[in-house]
Amino acid sequence: MHFKWRSCLRLLAVLFTFDCVRCLYEDQIKKFDWRSLHVGGVERADLDMNGFQPRLLVSTRENVLASLCPETGELIWRQVFENGIRGDIKLMQISSTSTASDNTAAARISSSHGFDMLTVQGHNPALIRGWNSNMGLSEWEWSLMPLQSGRAIDSFWFYSKSMLYHILPIWQSHLEVTQYFASSGQPLGNTAKIAASWIDKEKCTLSGIYYTCLEKQQLITLDLTADQPKIMYEDLENVPAYPLKNLEGASGVLIVDKKLVAIKNDIPVCKSLLSQSYIVGNYKKEKILITADVKDKILYIQSYYLESCEPLAQFSSTLTYPEHLGIPNLKAFDCKSSRNSNDGNCLFIFDTTDDSIVAVRQSKILWIRSEALANVVSAEFVDLPLTDNEGVLENEMKGKAADIMSAFLHRITSQIMHVKSLLLHVIGLGPKPSDTQRAGLVRDAFGLHKMLVVLTRSGKIFGIDNISGKHHWQYFLNNVENFANDQEMRLLVQRTSKHFPLSALCTVVAKDKLTENGVLLRFNPITGQTSEGGLLKLTYKIKQLTLLTETDNDFVKGLLIIDAEDRLHVYPEYATKKANGIYMFTAQKDQATLNGFFVQYENKELTILPLWNVDLSGHNGDHKIISLASKNPLERVHSQGRVMPDRSVLYKYINPNLVAVFTLAKDDVHKFLMYVYLIDVVSGSIVFTMMHRKVRPPLHAVHSENWLAYAYYNDKVRRVEITTIELYEGKTQANSTVWSSLNAPPLPLVERQSYIMPAMVETLRETITERGITNKDVLIGTSKGSILELPWYLLDPRRPIASKTSGREEGAVPYVPELPILTDNIINYNQTISRLRYIHTAPSGLESTCLVVAAGLDMFVTRIAPSKTFDLLKEDFDYFLISIVLIALVSSSFIAKHFASRKILKQAWK
């Protein structure tokens, strides 16, 4: 017994020595940050309001399976699958939408219960899973590996009478149909091949158990469940202008140019209806058809009996439809059954073209989920405006008076007016505050409170409070998309809020889906209202664009655009003169070529002059540009050099025109070759080049000051590595005042080093502050959804390898190949960001603080201090104690002065 007690005591002592918990203080959690969770635009939905637990199950275009609360829209659970075609949800089948016999027959072998929810995901392999819809847990799974993975990507599935049907289309040839028991995966018979030479990927759709294709002015249909498939034909009045769509909830009914068309005569359908959206559901054992249309900003919801097409007034409603939402599309509806009443208490679920989920009940919008934020393209932090009094004071400080006396009189008059407005405000007779002031959108003392303007892939623009996360305004830019060459839409700040009384001005530049021409939207980022012309549809395609550096009297930076025919355009037009002397460059990724241009203003016209051309395609022409990394235009470099151990200075090679270009090519020996080029885009000279063997994407890079860091996958050792490069001019500077790329500065000294990153890297970003005094950190977004704040001294390529003493004097730590992932350095602690792919940083009014927004499927906003908050007092600072100490010291000084003077006087009389 004594031995056992001694062993237990030793075990407890060992456990107490470990530091098991690392976390934030409890009072700091979600105090300076917030996170919003999203699921993406709805692809399929199932709503059940009459069960024991009301539920809304959805599968989305972002490969997410989720359950939402029908009453509030809150997320109950979600399962995030793989991105891309691997995680594509091809089928979501709910047991409540099938008959009882189907549920029993769909059970596993020697089991009497059926599935609750079934999904089919991916194609190579295809994963079939059964889910517990209440908890979001997978209960069983089986997989199917295709014989031809290239063709299997077009395969689709449907469920009928306890069987899963797998259809593999061979375009312009035939269909291969295979039946499986839903929950066991056991095939039923052999694969059937159905000859169908008319099938085409763009002209066919599945409606229940029927596969229908459009051939000119005729519908050709096959029943995929029949033992002997029979071809059915249906003639149309006209050739459809839009692709075929299936009617949700009905089998064998299609939507052709907003009308319902049945592929068989015995299928009931309301041919006289014309609507933007249809859906079929059940109510008290009867089929109900619901339509939804938006006319003059009013949403009309109509209901009909599917058998007789008679209208149902109790399920119909009208309501005002918000302007910032896109075209609604009905996804699901359900009505609460009542024994004593036939009044309609229905909930309608809509998916909109701006990727929002809208719930409508009793002519009111119950809730809205802004799922467009699951695809953030660009974000900007915009300063909030000043109050009217602060704006007047700022104008006075900027103004130049004729003499001192007039400035003094003007200042006294302003103070009197301020006191008068204060008294009127106290007694309730003063001017009413503006809308922005009532919303709390006023600049704070430290510049930490800003408006976060977010642009999404669907064309939706949000104005979000970076402190609270509140959506102050929304705007939907319809029918726009990203540019060609894998370039995303741009969000530009043409004027900030620092020029009172002028309001801030932002511009969205995108491509029109229909014409492929450019689209400009100019708006006030604080209020969300369009300004300076608002929406402008251009008559040309955009090739390249940039903001001008100089401004006019209205402080607006002009937008310079190069169209597809190399013609120049400036918006606004009165800023055309400011474009003189601008250097621009374009890059063609597939051809791996870069072209430089010079813009000049002569004879009241802008002309573009080609300067240089760089071909990086290699001798075989197989190199492709995979990424470009330029410097942040807001960046300021505080330190020009680095102090060496001998007290000399190693000056940084700070070239603001330097751009990092990465190319990739396949190689017979090394599989992949990646080249890194540092190119001066003003002169076209290649400053530095380096090659990596057996490495491949994903590649992520960040370029700042005199250094470059990029992460890639090393295919040889199968790990992620980060390579860093630093450039130095040497012990002397070629020009200590102004940098010029045209004077052919000497080539820099290059320091480089590689490190092992023990996690998959999804994005890289550097911290930025207003003056550049604070240390630079690199924010690394990982595949696990965490954001690692890594100090630059850990990535420093000058970390000594051989000697432990070398480099210590200049602050370099010894080289260790593997980078540490410290839990203290994860800025989002346990607030995981699913599919993290975008990080944006911006300076605040405090030099120590950097604002951060991270986006993927979720969004996370916070602020960080790379060098701690050296310019800000701590929250627990004892103001009372320091006040008492100061008062005591001041009082003591006066008392001591009094006694000292008396002592001197007495000594003088002696």
GROMACS .gro file of C-alpha atoms in nm, residues 40-224:
model
  185
   40GLY     CA    1  -2.344   2.922  -4.909
   41GLY     CA    2  -2.621   2.952  -5.168
   42VAL     CA    3  -2.890   2.683  -5.142
   43GLU     CA    4  -2.894   2.409  -5.404
   44ARG     CA    5  -3.155   2.178  -5.245
   45ALA     CA    6  -3.375   2.228  -4.940
   46ASP     CA    7  -3.626   2.031  -4.735
   47LEU     CA    8  -3.856   2.197  -4.480
   48ASP     CA    9  -4.057   2.012  -4.215
   49MET     CA   10  -4.275   2.220  -3.980
   50ASN     CA   11  -4.504   1.944  -3.854
   51GLY     CA   12  -4.252   1.706  -3.702
   52PHE     CA   13  -4.144   1.670  -3.342
   53GLN     CA   14  -3.859   1.910  -3.412
   54PRO     CA   15  -3.911   2.162  -3.699
   55ARG     CA   16  -3.611   2.161  -3.929
   56LEU     CA   17  -3.477   2.306  -4.251
   57LEU     CA   18  -3.218   2.082  -4.420
   58VAL     CA   19  -3.014   2.231  -4.703
   59SER     CA   20  -2.733   2.134  -4.938
   60THR     CA   21  -2.549   2.427  -5.090
   61ARG     CA   22  -2.335   2.520  -5.388
   62GLU     CA   23  -2.040   2.542  -5.149
   63ASN     CA   24  -2.060   2.164  -5.081
   64VAL     CA   25  -2.209   2.212  -4.736
   65LEU     CA   26  -2.480   2.003  -4.572
   66ALA     CA   27  -2.655   2.195  -4.293
   67SER     CA   28  -2.958   2.222  -4.070
   68LEU     CA   29  -3.113   2.563  -3.998
   69CYS     CA   30  -3.373   2.669  -3.748
   70PRO     CA   31  -3.690   2.752  -3.950
   71GLU     CA   32  -3.798   3.021  -3.705
   72THR     CA   33  -3.476   3.221  -3.678
   73GLY     CA   34  -3.243   3.097  -3.954
   74GLU     CA   35  -2.972   3.015  -3.700
   75LEU     CA   36  -2.727   2.740  -3.788
   76ILE     CA   37  -2.790   2.421  -3.588
   77TRP     CA   38  -2.521   2.202  -3.745
   78ARG     CA   39  -2.328   2.176  -4.068
   79GLN     CA   40  -2.094   1.937  -4.246
   80VAL     CA   41  -1.836   2.099  -4.476
   81PHE     CA   42  -1.721   1.863  -4.750
   82GLU     CA   43  -1.423   1.889  -4.982
   83ASN     CA   44  -1.401   2.189  -5.210
   84GLY     CA   45  -1.458   2.145  -5.582
   85ILE     CA   46  -1.603   1.847  -5.766
   86ARG     CA   47  -1.474   1.602  -5.506
   87GLY     CA   48  -1.722   1.731  -5.249
   88ASP     CA   49  -2.008   1.815  -5.487
   89ILE     CA   50  -2.340   1.702  -5.336
   90LYS     CA   51  -2.518   1.533  -5.626
   91LEU     CA   52  -2.822   1.412  -5.431
   92MET     CA   53  -2.991   1.485  -5.098
   93GLN     CA   54  -3.282   1.253  -5.020
   94ILE     CA   55  -3.497   1.294  -4.707
   95SER     CA   56  -3.698   1.003  -4.571
   96SER     CA   57  -4.007   1.221  -4.516
   97THR     CA   58  -4.035   1.281  -4.892
   98SER     CA   59  -4.073   0.907  -4.959
   99THR     CA   60  -4.347   0.661  -4.877
  100ALA     CA   61  -4.332   0.432  -4.577
  101SER     CA   62  -4.265   0.130  -4.795
  102ASP     CA   63  -3.965   0.308  -4.943
  103ASN     CA   64  -3.819   0.368  -4.598
  104THR     CA   65  -3.845   0.005  -4.496
  105ALA     CA   66  -3.709  -0.126  -4.824
  106ALA     CA   67  -3.419   0.119  -4.815
  107ALA     CA   68  -3.283  -0.022  -4.491
  108ARG     CA   69  -2.968  -0.225  -4.468
  109ILE     CA   70  -2.976  -0.602  -4.500
  110SER     CA   71  -3.131  -0.775  -4.191
  111SER     CA   72  -3.252  -0.437  -4.061
  112SER     CA   73  -3.609  -0.306  -4.030
  113HIS     CA   74  -3.544   0.069  -4.013
  114GLY     CA   75  -3.476   0.311  -4.298
  115PHE     CA   76  -3.255   0.611  -4.351
  116ASP     CA   77  -3.327   0.955  -4.212
  117MET     CA   78  -3.130   1.149  -4.473
  118LEU     CA   79  -2.919   1.022  -4.761
  119THR     CA   80  -2.658   1.207  -4.964
  120VAL     CA   81  -2.444   1.124  -5.267
  121GLN     CA   82  -2.117   1.316  -5.289
  122GLY     CA   83  -1.845   1.333  -5.553
  123HIS     CA   84  -1.774   1.094  -5.839
  124ASN     CA   85  -1.423   0.951  -5.792
  125PRO     CA   86  -1.511   0.789  -5.563
  126ALA     CA   87  -1.883   0.855  -5.513
  127LEU     CA   88  -1.966   0.847  -5.140
  128ILE     CA   89  -2.317   0.748  -5.034
  129ARG     CA   90  -2.392   0.831  -4.671
  130GLY     CA   91  -2.684   0.798  -4.434
  131TRP     CA   92  -2.722   1.079  -4.181
  132ASN     CA   93  -2.890   1.153  -3.851
  133SER     CA   94  -3.056   1.479  -3.947
  134ASN     CA   95  -3.111   1.591  -3.587
  135MET     CA   96  -2.742   1.583  -3.493
  136GLY     CA   97  -2.567   1.589  -3.830
  137LEU     CA   98  -2.385   1.260  -3.769
  138SER     CA   99  -2.301   1.004  -4.036
  139GLU     CA  100  -2.454   0.664  -3.953
  140TRP     CA  101  -2.339   0.451  -4.246
  141GLU     CA  102  -2.146   0.486  -4.569
  142TRP     CA  103  -2.056   0.301  -4.886
  143SER     CA  104  -1.858   0.412  -5.189
  144LEU     CA  105  -1.847   0.353  -5.561
  145MET     CA  106  -1.526   0.376  -5.762
  146PRO     CA  107  -1.589   0.446  -6.133
  147LEU     CA  108  -1.409   0.261  -6.408
  148GLN     CA  109  -1.368   0.578  -6.616
  149SER     CA  110  -1.308   0.873  -6.385
  150GLY     CA  111  -1.298   1.121  -6.673
  151ARG     CA  112  -1.655   1.045  -6.777
  152ALA     CA  113  -1.787   0.989  -6.425
  153ILE     CA  114  -1.772   1.361  -6.351
  154ASP     CA  115  -2.097   1.403  -6.550
  155SER     CA  116  -2.282   1.123  -6.369
  156PHE     CA  117  -2.594   1.189  -6.164
  157TRP     CA  118  -2.818   1.001  -5.920
  158PHE     CA  119  -3.181   0.977  -5.820
  159TYR     CA  120  -3.383   0.776  -5.567
  160SER     CA  121  -3.697   0.574  -5.636
  161LYS     CA  122  -3.870   0.294  -5.442
  162SER     CA  123  -3.582   0.208  -5.210
  163MET     CA  124  -3.332   0.201  -5.497
  164LEU     CA  125  -3.053   0.439  -5.593
  165TYR     CA  126  -3.006   0.486  -5.966
  166HIS     CA  127  -2.664   0.581  -6.096
  167ILE     CA  128  -2.672   0.728  -6.448
  168LEU     CA  129  -2.356   0.776  -6.649
  169PRO     CA  130  -2.419   0.973  -6.970
  170ILE     CA  131  -2.193   0.918  -7.269
  171TRP     CA  132  -2.272   1.231  -7.468
  172GLN     CA  133  -2.408   1.183  -7.818
  173SER     CA  134  -2.407   0.807  -7.761
  174HIS     CA  135  -2.593   0.633  -7.475
  175LEU     CA  136  -2.682   0.620  -7.104
  176GLU     CA  137  -2.550   0.363  -6.856
  177VAL     CA  138  -2.798   0.296  -6.572
  178THR     CA  139  -2.709   0.095  -6.259
  179GLN     CA  140  -2.939   0.021  -5.963
  180TYR     CA  141  -2.818  -0.013  -5.603
  181PHE     CA  142  -2.990  -0.081  -5.273
  182ALA     CA  143  -2.979   0.261  -5.109
  183SER     CA  144  -2.832   0.176  -4.768
  184SER     CA  145  -2.628  -0.134  -4.850
  185GLY     CA  146  -2.474  -0.048  -5.186
  186GLN     CA  147  -2.551  -0.392  -5.326
  187PRO     CA  148  -2.614  -0.367  -5.703
  188LEU     CA  149  -2.932  -0.506  -5.850
  189GLY     CA  150  -2.846  -0.678  -6.175
  190ASN     CA  151  -2.609  -0.555  -6.441
  191THR     CA  152  -2.563  -0.209  -6.587
  192ALA     CA  153  -2.819  -0.128  -6.854
  193LYS     CA  154  -2.713   0.065  -7.162
  194ILE     CA  155  -2.978   0.280  -7.329
  195ALA     CA  156  -2.903   0.412  -7.676
  196ALA     CA  157  -2.962   0.789  -7.687
  197SER     CA  158  -2.766   0.969  -7.955
  198TRP     CA  159  -2.948   1.299  -7.890
  199ILE     CA  160  -2.824   1.360  -7.534
  200ASP     CA  161  -2.624   1.680  -7.485
  201LYS     CA  162  -2.478   1.823  -7.165
  202GLU     CA  163  -2.622   2.171  -7.218
  203LYS     CA  164  -2.970   2.062  -7.332
  204CYS     CA  165  -3.071   1.785  -7.089
  205THR     CA  166  -3.212   1.769  -6.737
  206LEU     CA  167  -3.348   1.514  -6.490
  207SER     CA  168  -3.705   1.550  -6.364
  208GLY     CA  169  -3.775   1.281  -6.107
  209ILE     CA  170  -3.733   0.949  -6.288
  210TYR     CA  171  -3.744   1.104  -6.635
  211TYR     CA  172  -3.444   1.223  -6.835
  212THR     CA  173  -3.543   1.487  -7.091
  213CYS     CA  174  -3.341   1.652  -7.366
  214LEU     CA  175  -3.423   1.937  -7.601
  215GLU     CA  176  -3.382   1.873  -7.970
  216LYS     CA  177  -3.466   2.191  -8.163
  217GLN     CA  178  -3.839   2.237  -8.093
  218GLN     CA  179  -3.903   1.897  -7.939
  219LEU     CA  180  -3.863   1.732  -7.597
  220ILE     CA  181  -3.728   1.375  -7.599
  221THR     CA  182  -3.778   1.183  -7.273
  222LEU     CA  183  -3.673   0.848  -7.126
  223ASP     CA  184  -3.816   0.670  -6.820
  224LEU     CA  185  -3.498   0.551  -6.648
   0.00000   0.00000   0.00000
